[in-house]
Coordinates of C-alpha atoms in Angstrom, one line a residue:
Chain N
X377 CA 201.8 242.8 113.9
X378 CA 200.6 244.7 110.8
X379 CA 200.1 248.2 111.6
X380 CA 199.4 251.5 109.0
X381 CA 198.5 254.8 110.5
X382 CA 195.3 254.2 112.8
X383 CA 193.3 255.8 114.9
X384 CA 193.6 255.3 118.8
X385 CA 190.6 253.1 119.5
X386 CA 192.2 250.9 116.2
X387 CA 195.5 250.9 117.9
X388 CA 194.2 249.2 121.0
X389 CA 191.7 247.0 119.0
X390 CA 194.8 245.3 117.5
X391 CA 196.8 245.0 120.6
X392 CA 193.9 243.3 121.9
X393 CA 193.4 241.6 119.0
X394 CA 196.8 240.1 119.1
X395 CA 196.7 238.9 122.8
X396 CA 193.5 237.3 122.1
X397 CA 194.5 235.3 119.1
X398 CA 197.6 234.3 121.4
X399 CA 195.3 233.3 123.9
X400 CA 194.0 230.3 121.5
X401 CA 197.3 228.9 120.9
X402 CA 197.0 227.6 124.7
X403 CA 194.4 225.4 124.3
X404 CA 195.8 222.8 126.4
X405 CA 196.7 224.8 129.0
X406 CA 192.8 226.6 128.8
X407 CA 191.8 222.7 129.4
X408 CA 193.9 222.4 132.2
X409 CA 192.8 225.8 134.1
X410 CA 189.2 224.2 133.6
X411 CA 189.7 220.9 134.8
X412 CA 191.4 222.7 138.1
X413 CA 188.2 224.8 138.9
X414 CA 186.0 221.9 137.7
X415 CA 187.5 219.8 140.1
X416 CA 187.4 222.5 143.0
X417 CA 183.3 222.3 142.4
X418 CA 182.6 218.6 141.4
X419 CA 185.1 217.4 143.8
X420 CA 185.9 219.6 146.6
X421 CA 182.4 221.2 147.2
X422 CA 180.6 217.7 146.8
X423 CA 182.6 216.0 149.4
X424 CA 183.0 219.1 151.7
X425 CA 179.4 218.8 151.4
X426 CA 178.9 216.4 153.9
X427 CA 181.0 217.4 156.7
X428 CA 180.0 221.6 156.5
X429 CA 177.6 223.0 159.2
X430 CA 174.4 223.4 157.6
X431 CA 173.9 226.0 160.0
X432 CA 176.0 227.9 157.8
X433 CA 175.6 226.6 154.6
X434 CA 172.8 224.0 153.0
X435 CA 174.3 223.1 150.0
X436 CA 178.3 223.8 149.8
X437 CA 178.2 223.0 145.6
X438 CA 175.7 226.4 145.2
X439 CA 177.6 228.3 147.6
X440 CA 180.9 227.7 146.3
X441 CA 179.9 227.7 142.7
X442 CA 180.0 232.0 142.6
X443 CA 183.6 232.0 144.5
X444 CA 185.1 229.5 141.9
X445 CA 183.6 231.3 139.1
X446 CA 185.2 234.9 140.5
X447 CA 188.4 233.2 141.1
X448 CA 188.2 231.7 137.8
X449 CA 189.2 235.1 136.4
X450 CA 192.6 235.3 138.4
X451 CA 194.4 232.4 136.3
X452 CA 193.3 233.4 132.7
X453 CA 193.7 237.1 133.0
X454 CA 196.6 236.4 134.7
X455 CA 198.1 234.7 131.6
X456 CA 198.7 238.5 130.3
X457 CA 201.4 238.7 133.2
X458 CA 203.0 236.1 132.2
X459 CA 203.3 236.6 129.0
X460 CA 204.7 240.2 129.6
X461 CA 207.0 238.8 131.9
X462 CA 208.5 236.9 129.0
X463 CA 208.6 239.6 126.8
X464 CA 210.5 242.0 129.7
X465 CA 213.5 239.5 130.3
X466 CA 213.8 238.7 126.3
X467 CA 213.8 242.5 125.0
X468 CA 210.9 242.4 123.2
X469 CA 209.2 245.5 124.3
X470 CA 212.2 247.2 121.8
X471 CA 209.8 245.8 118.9
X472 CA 206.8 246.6 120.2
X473 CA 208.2 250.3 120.9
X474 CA 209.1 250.4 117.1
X475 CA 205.5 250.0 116.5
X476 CA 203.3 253.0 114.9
X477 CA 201.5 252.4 118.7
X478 CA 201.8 255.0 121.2
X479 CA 202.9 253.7 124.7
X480 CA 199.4 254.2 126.4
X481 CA 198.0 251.9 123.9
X482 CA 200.4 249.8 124.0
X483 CA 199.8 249.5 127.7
X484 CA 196.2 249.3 127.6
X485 CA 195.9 247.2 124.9
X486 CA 197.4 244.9 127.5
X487 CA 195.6 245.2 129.9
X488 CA 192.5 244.8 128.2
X489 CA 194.1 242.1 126.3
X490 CA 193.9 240.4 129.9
X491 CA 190.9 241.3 130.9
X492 CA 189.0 239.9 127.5
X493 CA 190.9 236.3 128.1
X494 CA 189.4 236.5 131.7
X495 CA 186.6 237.1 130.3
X496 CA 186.5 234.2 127.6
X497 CA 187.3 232.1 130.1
X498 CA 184.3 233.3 133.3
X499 CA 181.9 232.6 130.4
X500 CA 181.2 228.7 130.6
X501 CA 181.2 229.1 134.6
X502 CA 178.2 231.8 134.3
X503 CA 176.5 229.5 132.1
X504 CA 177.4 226.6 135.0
X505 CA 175.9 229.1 137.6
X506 CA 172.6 229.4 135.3
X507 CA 172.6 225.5 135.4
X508 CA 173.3 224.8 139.1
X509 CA 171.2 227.3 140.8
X510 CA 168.3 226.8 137.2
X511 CA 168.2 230.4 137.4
X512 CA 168.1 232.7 134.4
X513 CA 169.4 236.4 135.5
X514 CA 166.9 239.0 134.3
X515 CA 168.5 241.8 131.7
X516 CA 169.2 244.1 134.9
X517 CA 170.9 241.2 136.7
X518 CA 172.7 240.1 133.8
X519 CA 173.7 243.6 132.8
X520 CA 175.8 243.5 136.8
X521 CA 177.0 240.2 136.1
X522 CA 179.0 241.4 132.8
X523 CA 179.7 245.4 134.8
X524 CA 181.1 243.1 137.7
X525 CA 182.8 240.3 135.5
X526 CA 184.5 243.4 133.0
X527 CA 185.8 245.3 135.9
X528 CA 187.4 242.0 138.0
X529 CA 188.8 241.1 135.0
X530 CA 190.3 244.5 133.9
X531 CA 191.6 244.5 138.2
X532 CA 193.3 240.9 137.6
X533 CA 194.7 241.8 134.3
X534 CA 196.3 245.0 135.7
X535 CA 197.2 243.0 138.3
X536 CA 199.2 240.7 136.7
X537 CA 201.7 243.5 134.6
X538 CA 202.2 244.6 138.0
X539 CA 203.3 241.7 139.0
X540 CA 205.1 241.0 136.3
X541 CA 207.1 244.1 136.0
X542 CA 208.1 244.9 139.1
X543 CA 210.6 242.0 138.8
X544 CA 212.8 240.8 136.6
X545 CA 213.2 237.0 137.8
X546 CA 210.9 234.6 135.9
X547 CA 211.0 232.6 139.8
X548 CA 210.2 235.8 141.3
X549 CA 207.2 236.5 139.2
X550 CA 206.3 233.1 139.6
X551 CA 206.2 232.7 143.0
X552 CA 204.5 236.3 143.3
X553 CA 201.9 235.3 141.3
X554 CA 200.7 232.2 143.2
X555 CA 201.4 234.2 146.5
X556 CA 199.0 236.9 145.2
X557 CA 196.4 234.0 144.0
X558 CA 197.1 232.6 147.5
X559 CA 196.4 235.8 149.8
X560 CA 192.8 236.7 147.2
X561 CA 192.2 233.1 147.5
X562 CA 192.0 232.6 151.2
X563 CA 191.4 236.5 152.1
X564 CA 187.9 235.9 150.2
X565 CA 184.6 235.0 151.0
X566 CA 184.8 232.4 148.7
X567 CA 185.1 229.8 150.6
X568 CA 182.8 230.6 153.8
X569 CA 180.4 232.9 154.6
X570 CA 180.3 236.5 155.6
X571 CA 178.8 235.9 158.9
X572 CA 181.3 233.2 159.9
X573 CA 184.6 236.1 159.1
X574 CA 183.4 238.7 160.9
X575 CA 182.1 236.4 163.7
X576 CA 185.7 234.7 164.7
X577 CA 187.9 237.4 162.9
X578 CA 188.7 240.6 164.3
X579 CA 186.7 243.7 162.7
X580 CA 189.5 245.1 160.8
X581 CA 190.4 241.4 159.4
X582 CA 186.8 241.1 158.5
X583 CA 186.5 244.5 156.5
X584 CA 189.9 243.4 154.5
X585 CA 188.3 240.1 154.0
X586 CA 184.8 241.6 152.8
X587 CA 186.4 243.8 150.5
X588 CA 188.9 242.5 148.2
X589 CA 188.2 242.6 145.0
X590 CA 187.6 239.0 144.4
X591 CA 185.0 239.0 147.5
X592 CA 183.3 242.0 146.1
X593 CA 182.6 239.8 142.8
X594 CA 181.8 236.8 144.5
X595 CA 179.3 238.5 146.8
X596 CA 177.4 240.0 143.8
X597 CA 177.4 236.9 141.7
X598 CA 175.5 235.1 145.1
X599 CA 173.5 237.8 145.2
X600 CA 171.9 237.3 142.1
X601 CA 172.0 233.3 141.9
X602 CA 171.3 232.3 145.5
X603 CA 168.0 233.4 147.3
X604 CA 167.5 235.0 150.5
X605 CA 171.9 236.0 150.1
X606 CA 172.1 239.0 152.5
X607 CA 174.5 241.2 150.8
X608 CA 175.4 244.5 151.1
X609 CA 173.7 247.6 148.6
X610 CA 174.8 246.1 145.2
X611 CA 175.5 249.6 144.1
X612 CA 177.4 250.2 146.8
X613 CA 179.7 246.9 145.9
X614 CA 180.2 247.8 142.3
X615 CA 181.1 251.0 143.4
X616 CA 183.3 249.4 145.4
X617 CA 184.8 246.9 142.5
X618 CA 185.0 250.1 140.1
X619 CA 187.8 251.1 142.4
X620 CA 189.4 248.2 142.9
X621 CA 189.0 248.3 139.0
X622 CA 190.6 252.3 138.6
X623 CA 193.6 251.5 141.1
X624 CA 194.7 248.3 139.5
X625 CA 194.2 250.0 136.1
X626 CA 196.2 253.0 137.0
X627 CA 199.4 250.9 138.9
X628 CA 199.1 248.7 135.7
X629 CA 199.5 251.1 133.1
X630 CA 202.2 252.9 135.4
X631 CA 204.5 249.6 135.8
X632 CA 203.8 248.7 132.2
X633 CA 204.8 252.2 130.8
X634 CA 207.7 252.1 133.3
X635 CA 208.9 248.8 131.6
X636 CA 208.0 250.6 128.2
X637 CA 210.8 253.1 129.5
X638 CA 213.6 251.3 130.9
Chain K
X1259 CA 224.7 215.0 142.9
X1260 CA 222.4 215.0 146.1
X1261 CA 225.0 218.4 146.7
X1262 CA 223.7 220.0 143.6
X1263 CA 220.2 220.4 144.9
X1264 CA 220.5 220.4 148.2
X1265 CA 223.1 223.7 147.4
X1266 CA 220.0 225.1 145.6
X1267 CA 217.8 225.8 148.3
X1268 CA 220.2 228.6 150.1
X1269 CA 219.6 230.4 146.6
X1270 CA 215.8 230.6 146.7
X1271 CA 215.5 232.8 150.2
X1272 CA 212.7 234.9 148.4
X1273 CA 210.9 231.7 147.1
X1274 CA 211.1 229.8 150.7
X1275 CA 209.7 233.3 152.7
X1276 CA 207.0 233.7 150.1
X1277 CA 205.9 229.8 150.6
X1278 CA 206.3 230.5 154.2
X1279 CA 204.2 233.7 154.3
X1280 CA 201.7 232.0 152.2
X1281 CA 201.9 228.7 154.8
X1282 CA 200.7 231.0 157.6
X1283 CA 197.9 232.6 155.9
X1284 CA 196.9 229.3 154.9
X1285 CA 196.7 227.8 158.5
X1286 CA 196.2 231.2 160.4
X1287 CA 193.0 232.0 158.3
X1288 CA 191.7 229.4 155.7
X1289 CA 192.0 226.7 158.2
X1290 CA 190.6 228.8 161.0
X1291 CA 187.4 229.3 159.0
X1292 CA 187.3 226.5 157.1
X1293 CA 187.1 224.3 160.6
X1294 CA 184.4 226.5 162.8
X1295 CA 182.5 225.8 159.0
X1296 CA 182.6 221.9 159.1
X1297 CA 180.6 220.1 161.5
X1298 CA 182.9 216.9 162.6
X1299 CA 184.6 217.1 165.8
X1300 CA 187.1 214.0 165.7
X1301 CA 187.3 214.4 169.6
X1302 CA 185.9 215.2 172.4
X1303 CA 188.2 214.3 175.0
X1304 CA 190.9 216.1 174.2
X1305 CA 189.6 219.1 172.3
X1306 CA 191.5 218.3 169.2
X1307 CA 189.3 219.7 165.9
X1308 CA 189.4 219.8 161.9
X1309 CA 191.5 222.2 162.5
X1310 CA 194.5 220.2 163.4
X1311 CA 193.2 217.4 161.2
X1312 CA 193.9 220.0 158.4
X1313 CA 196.9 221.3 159.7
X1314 CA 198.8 217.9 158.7
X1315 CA 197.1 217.7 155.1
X1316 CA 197.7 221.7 154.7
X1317 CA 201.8 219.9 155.3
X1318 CA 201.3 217.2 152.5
X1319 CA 200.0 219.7 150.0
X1320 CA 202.8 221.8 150.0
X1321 CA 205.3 219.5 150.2
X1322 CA 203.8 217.8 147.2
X1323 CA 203.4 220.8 145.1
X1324 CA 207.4 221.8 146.1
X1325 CA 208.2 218.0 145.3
X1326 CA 206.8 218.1 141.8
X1327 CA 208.0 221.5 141.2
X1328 CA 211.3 220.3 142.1
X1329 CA 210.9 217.8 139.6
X1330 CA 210.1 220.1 136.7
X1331 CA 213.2 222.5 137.6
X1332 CA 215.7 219.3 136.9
X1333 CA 213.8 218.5 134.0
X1334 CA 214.0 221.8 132.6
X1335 CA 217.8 221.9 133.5
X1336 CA 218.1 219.1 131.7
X1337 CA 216.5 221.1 128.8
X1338 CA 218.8 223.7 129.4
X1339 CA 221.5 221.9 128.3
X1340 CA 223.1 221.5 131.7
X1341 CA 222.9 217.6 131.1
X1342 CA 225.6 218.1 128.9
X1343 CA 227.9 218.8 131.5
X1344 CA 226.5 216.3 133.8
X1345 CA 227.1 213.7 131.2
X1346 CA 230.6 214.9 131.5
X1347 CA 231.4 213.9 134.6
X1348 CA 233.1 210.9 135.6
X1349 CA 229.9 209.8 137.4
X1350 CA 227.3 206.3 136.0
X1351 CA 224.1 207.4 135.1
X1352 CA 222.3 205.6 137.2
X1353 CA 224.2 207.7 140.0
X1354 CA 223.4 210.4 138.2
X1355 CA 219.9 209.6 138.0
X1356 CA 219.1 208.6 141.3
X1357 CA 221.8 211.4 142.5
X1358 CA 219.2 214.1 141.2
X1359 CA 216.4 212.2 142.5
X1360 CA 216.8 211.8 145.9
X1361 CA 218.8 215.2 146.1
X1362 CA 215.4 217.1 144.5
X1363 CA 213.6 214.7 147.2
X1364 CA 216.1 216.3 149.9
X1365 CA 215.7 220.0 148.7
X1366 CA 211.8 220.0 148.6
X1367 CA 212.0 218.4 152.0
X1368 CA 214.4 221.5 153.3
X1369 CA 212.0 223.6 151.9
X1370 CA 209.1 222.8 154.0
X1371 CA 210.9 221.8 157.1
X1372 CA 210.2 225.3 158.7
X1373 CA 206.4 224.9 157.6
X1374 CA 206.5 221.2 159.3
X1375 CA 208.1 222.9 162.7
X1376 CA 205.4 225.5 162.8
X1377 CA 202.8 222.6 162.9
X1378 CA 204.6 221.1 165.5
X1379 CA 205.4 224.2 167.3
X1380 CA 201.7 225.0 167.0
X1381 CA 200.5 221.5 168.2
X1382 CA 202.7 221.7 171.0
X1383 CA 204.8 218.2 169.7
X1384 CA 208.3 217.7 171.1
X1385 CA 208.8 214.0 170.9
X1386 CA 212.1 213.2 169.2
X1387 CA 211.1 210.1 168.0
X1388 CA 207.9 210.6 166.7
X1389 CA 209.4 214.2 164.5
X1390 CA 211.9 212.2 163.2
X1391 CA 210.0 209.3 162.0
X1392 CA 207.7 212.4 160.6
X1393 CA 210.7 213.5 159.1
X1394 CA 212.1 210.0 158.0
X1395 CA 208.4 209.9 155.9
X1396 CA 208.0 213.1 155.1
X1397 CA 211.6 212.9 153.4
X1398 CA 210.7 209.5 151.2
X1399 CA 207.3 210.8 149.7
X1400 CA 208.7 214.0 148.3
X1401 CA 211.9 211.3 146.8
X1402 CA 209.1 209.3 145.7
X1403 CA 207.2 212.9 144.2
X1404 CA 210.0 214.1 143.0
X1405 CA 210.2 210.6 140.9
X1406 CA 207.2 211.0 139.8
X1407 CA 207.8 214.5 138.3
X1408 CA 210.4 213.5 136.6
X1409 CA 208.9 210.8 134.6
X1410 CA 206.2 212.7 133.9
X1411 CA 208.7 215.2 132.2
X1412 CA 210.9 212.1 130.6
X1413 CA 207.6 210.9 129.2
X1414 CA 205.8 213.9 127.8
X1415 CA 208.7 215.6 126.0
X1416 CA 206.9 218.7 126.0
X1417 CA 207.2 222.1 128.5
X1418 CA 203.5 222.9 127.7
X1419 CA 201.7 219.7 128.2
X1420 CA 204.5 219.4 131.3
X1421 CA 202.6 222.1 132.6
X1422 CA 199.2 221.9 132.3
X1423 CA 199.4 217.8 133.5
X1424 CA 201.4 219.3 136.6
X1425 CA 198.2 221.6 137.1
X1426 CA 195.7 219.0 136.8
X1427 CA 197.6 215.9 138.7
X1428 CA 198.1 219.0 141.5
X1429 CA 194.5 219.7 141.2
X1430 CA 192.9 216.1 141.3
X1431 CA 195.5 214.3 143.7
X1432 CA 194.7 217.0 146.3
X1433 CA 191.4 216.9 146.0
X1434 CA 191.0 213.3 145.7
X1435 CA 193.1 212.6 148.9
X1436 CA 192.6 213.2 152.8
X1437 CA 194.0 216.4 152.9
X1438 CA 190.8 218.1 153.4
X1439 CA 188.5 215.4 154.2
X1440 CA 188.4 212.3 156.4
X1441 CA 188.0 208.8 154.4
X1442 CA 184.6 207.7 155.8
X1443 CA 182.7 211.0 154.7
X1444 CA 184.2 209.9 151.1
X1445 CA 182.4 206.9 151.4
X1446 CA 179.1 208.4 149.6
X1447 CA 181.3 208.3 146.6
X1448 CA 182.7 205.0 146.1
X1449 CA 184.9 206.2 142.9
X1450 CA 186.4 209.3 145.0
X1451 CA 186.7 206.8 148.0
X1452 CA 188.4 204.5 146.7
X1453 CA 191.0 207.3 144.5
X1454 CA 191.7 208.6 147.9
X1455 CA 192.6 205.2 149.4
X1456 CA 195.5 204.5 146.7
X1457 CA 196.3 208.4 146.6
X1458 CA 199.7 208.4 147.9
X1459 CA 199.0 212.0 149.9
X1460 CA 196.0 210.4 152.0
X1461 CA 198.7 207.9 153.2
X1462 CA 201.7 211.3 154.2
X1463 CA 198.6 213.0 155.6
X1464 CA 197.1 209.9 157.6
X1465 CA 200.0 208.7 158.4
X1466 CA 201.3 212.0 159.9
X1467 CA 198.1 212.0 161.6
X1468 CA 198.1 208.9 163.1
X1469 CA 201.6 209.2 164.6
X1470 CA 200.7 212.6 166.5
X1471 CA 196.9 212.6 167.1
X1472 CA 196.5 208.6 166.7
X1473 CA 193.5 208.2 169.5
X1474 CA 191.7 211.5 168.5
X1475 CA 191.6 210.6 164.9
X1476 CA 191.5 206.8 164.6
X1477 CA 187.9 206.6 163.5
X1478 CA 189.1 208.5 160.7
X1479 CA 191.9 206.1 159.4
X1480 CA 191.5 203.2 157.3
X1481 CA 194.8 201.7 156.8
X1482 CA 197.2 200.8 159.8
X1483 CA 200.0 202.8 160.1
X1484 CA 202.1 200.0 158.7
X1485 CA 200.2 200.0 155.8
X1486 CA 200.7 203.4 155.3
X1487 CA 204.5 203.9 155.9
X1488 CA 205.2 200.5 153.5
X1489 CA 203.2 202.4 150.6
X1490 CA 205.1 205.7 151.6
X1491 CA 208.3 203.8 151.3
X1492 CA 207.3 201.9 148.1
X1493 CA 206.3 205.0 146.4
X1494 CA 209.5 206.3 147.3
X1495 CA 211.6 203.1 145.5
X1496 CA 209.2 202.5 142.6
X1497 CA 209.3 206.0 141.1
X1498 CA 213.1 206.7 141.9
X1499 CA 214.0 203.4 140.1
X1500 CA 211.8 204.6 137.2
X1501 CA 213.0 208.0 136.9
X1502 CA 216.7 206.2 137.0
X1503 CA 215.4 204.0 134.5
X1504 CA 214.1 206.9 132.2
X1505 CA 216.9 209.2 132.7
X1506 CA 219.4 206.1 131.9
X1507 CA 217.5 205.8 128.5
X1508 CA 216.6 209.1 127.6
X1509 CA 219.0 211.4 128.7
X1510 CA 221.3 212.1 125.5
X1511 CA 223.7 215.1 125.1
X1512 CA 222.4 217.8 122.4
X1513 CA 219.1 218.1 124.9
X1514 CA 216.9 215.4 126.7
X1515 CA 214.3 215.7 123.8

């Protein structure tokens, strides 16, 4: 990293910068995170299609189209976590210390770092919501779709450093991660509807359920693709995802700085 | 050999709880939901739903994804030059080999056993013979997966394209099986259909199916139970023998690349 004396929006620029050209080098890998949330729409949706209660849901492809597209974000801005995983058991925050960076930008630059690969990534599966439901957003609705899409990104970036400091063993952080992918996966509306939670599950299950973060995003993304949703204020839920989006980036920058330290 | 992974598993507590943890919000809340949301009811009679129907592919998942993991983790041993010492010991390689095999087979089994107990536990199953037949199965498709990852690895040579083929094969052999689905409702597909009939997780799941919940679930199976347990087993054979053969050839001190 080539770095003169800069100015602090500069600094994090190139952090940034750096993660993102990183992020290209895993083209393969960018294929294979596709494929897997291709095959969750054009495969499981299509067949699941045919057995779902259309008492619930008439078409299982359009519903489940918005969930795959929130969860989408998880794997790619989860990449960061990885990455500074690596870099935490092999040393190399010592060079990235000796940088002309101060630690904060050093720790936001990764996180937004994340957060722009997450966002690189959501990108074709907006575009595949435009197709499936042959809606175009209008500039108000598109301007919540990128609010929403920045903020779950920045929460699942942040996310991920936490993660991925607050252990040491590259098993550990492994198995964290796909336990934390696991619990936002099936603690999300993503996969059934609102009214079928908080019919069957407990009140207090139903309100965990309805506002994780991932939910949050999913809820607003059907909100503005699928007609006649019933959704909550969609003030209310970006107000909502901004916190999800301020406690994530807080804890993030905290465990990151803390592995800055130590 | 087989005591070299088997002595693993004691290691990964954290990894087992977290697989277990994850296990129960899988079945305690996905499934729960998922099956009031589908509209086939396999039986009347006896008040069996999706939701055990699922329960058994939920099984068959995990204990492929642990299988091919497994697989990986020799392979990357292997990488880490721990062949080296392996080759060192006064032990064929085709021991070796099929050792490693059927021990990583063993180890992912271990693994999921307490998952497999909770499904039985839950379904209220206490015949002897029928768990260990379960068991007997269950234990020959993760040798067979566990094959299977390891020629993968042999083949590709490469951690990165390792890992994004283990992403997709994961992603499309779930998918494309019985674990969520029955075969008939496949049918509207023909190319899925006929994926899931030679996708060796339909035959675990239906065949774990068909030895518990047989009459509740028969309209939902395609192949007997015979042919189900013979592809089990041959999956098991073919892919050990291959990973033998591919370890035999390209297993070299100095790194398996």
């Amino acid at each position: 990293m080539r770095i003169a004396s800069m100015g602090y929006a500069r600094g994090l620029y190139i952090v940034m910068k750096r993660d993102l050209d990183r992020f290209w080098k895993y083209k393969w890998w960018l294929a294979g995170l596709i494929t897997m949330n291709l095959t969750d729409l054009f495969i499981f949706a299509l067949i699941f299609n045919n057995i779902v209660n259309r008492a619930y849901i008439n078409n299982y492809l359009l519903f489940l189209a918005p969930g795959v597209t929130a969860i989408a974000t998880f794997a790619s801005a989860f990449s960061i976590g990885r990455e500074v995983g690596v870099e935490v058991r092999r040393g190399y925050t010592q060079y990235l210390l000796s940088l002309p960076l101060t630690r904060m930008q050093l720790s936001m630059g990764r996180i937004l770092g994340g957060a722009v690969r997450g966002l690189i990534y959501q990108i074709p599966f907006i575009l595949l919501l435009i197709i499936l439901h042959g809606k175009l957003p209008t500039p108000a609705e598109a301007g919540v779709i990128v609010i929403t899409s920045v903020m779950l990104t920045i929460s699942m970036s942040s996310l991920s450093i936490v993660i991925s400091t607050a252990v040491r063993s590259f098993d550990l952080q492994a198995t964290m991660r796909s336990f934390t992918y696991f619990v936002l996966f099936f603690f999300s509306n993503v996969f059934y509807p609102d009214a079928l939670i908080s019919r069957y599950f407990p009140h207090i299950l139903y309100t965990m359920i309805s506002n994780n973060p991932v939910s949050i995003a999913t809820s607003i993304y059907r909100g503005i693709f699928t007609y006649n949703a019933s959704i909550e204020d969609p003030l209310i839920l970006l107000l909502k995802l901004a916190s999800w989006c301020i406690v994530f980036l807080i804890m993030g920058s905290i465990f990151y700085l803390r592995n800055l330290t130590h | 050999m087989i005591i070299w992974d088997v002595r693993k598993v004691a290691r990964y507590k954290v990894f087992l709880l977290m697989r277990f943890a994850w296990f129960v919000v899988q079945v305690s809340v996905f499934a729960v939901l998922i099956s009031y949301l589908v509209a086939i009811r396999p039986s009347t009679a006896s008040g069996i739903s999706y939701y055990e129907y699922y329960l058994f592919g939920a099984y068959t998942a995990l204990l492929f994804s642990i299988s091919m993991f497994r697989g990986y983790e020799i392979a990357e041993e292997f990488e880490e030059g721990i062949i080296e010492y392996q080759l060192s010991l006064p032990v064929r390689r085709r021991i070796l080999a099929i050792g490693r095999t059927i021990g990583g087979g063993i180890a992912s089994f271990i693994y999921t056993l307490p998952m497999m107990l909770f499904i039985l536990i839950m379904l209220r199953i206490s015949n002897p013979l029928l768990i260990a037949i379960a068991m007997i199965s269950a234990l020959a498709f993760s040798i067979g997966i566990v094959g299977l990852a390891i020629n993968i690895v042999f083949g590709l040579k490469s951690g990165d394209k390792t890992d994004i083929l283990f992403g997709v094969v994961d992603a499309l052999l779930v998918r494309l099986s019985t674990i969520f689905y029955p075969l008939p409702f496949l049918s509207t597909i023909p190319a899925y259909f006929y994926a899931a009939l030679v996708n060796p997780l339909s035959s675990l799941a239906d065949f774990l199916r068909a030895l518990f919940l047989f009459e509740d679930l028969k309209a939902f199976l395609y192949l007997s139970q015979e042919q189900m347990i013979s592809y089990i087993a041959g999956l098991a054979i073919g892919l050990s023998v291959l990973a033998m053969l591919f370890i035999e050839r390209k297993a070299e001190g100095g790194g398996w690349r």
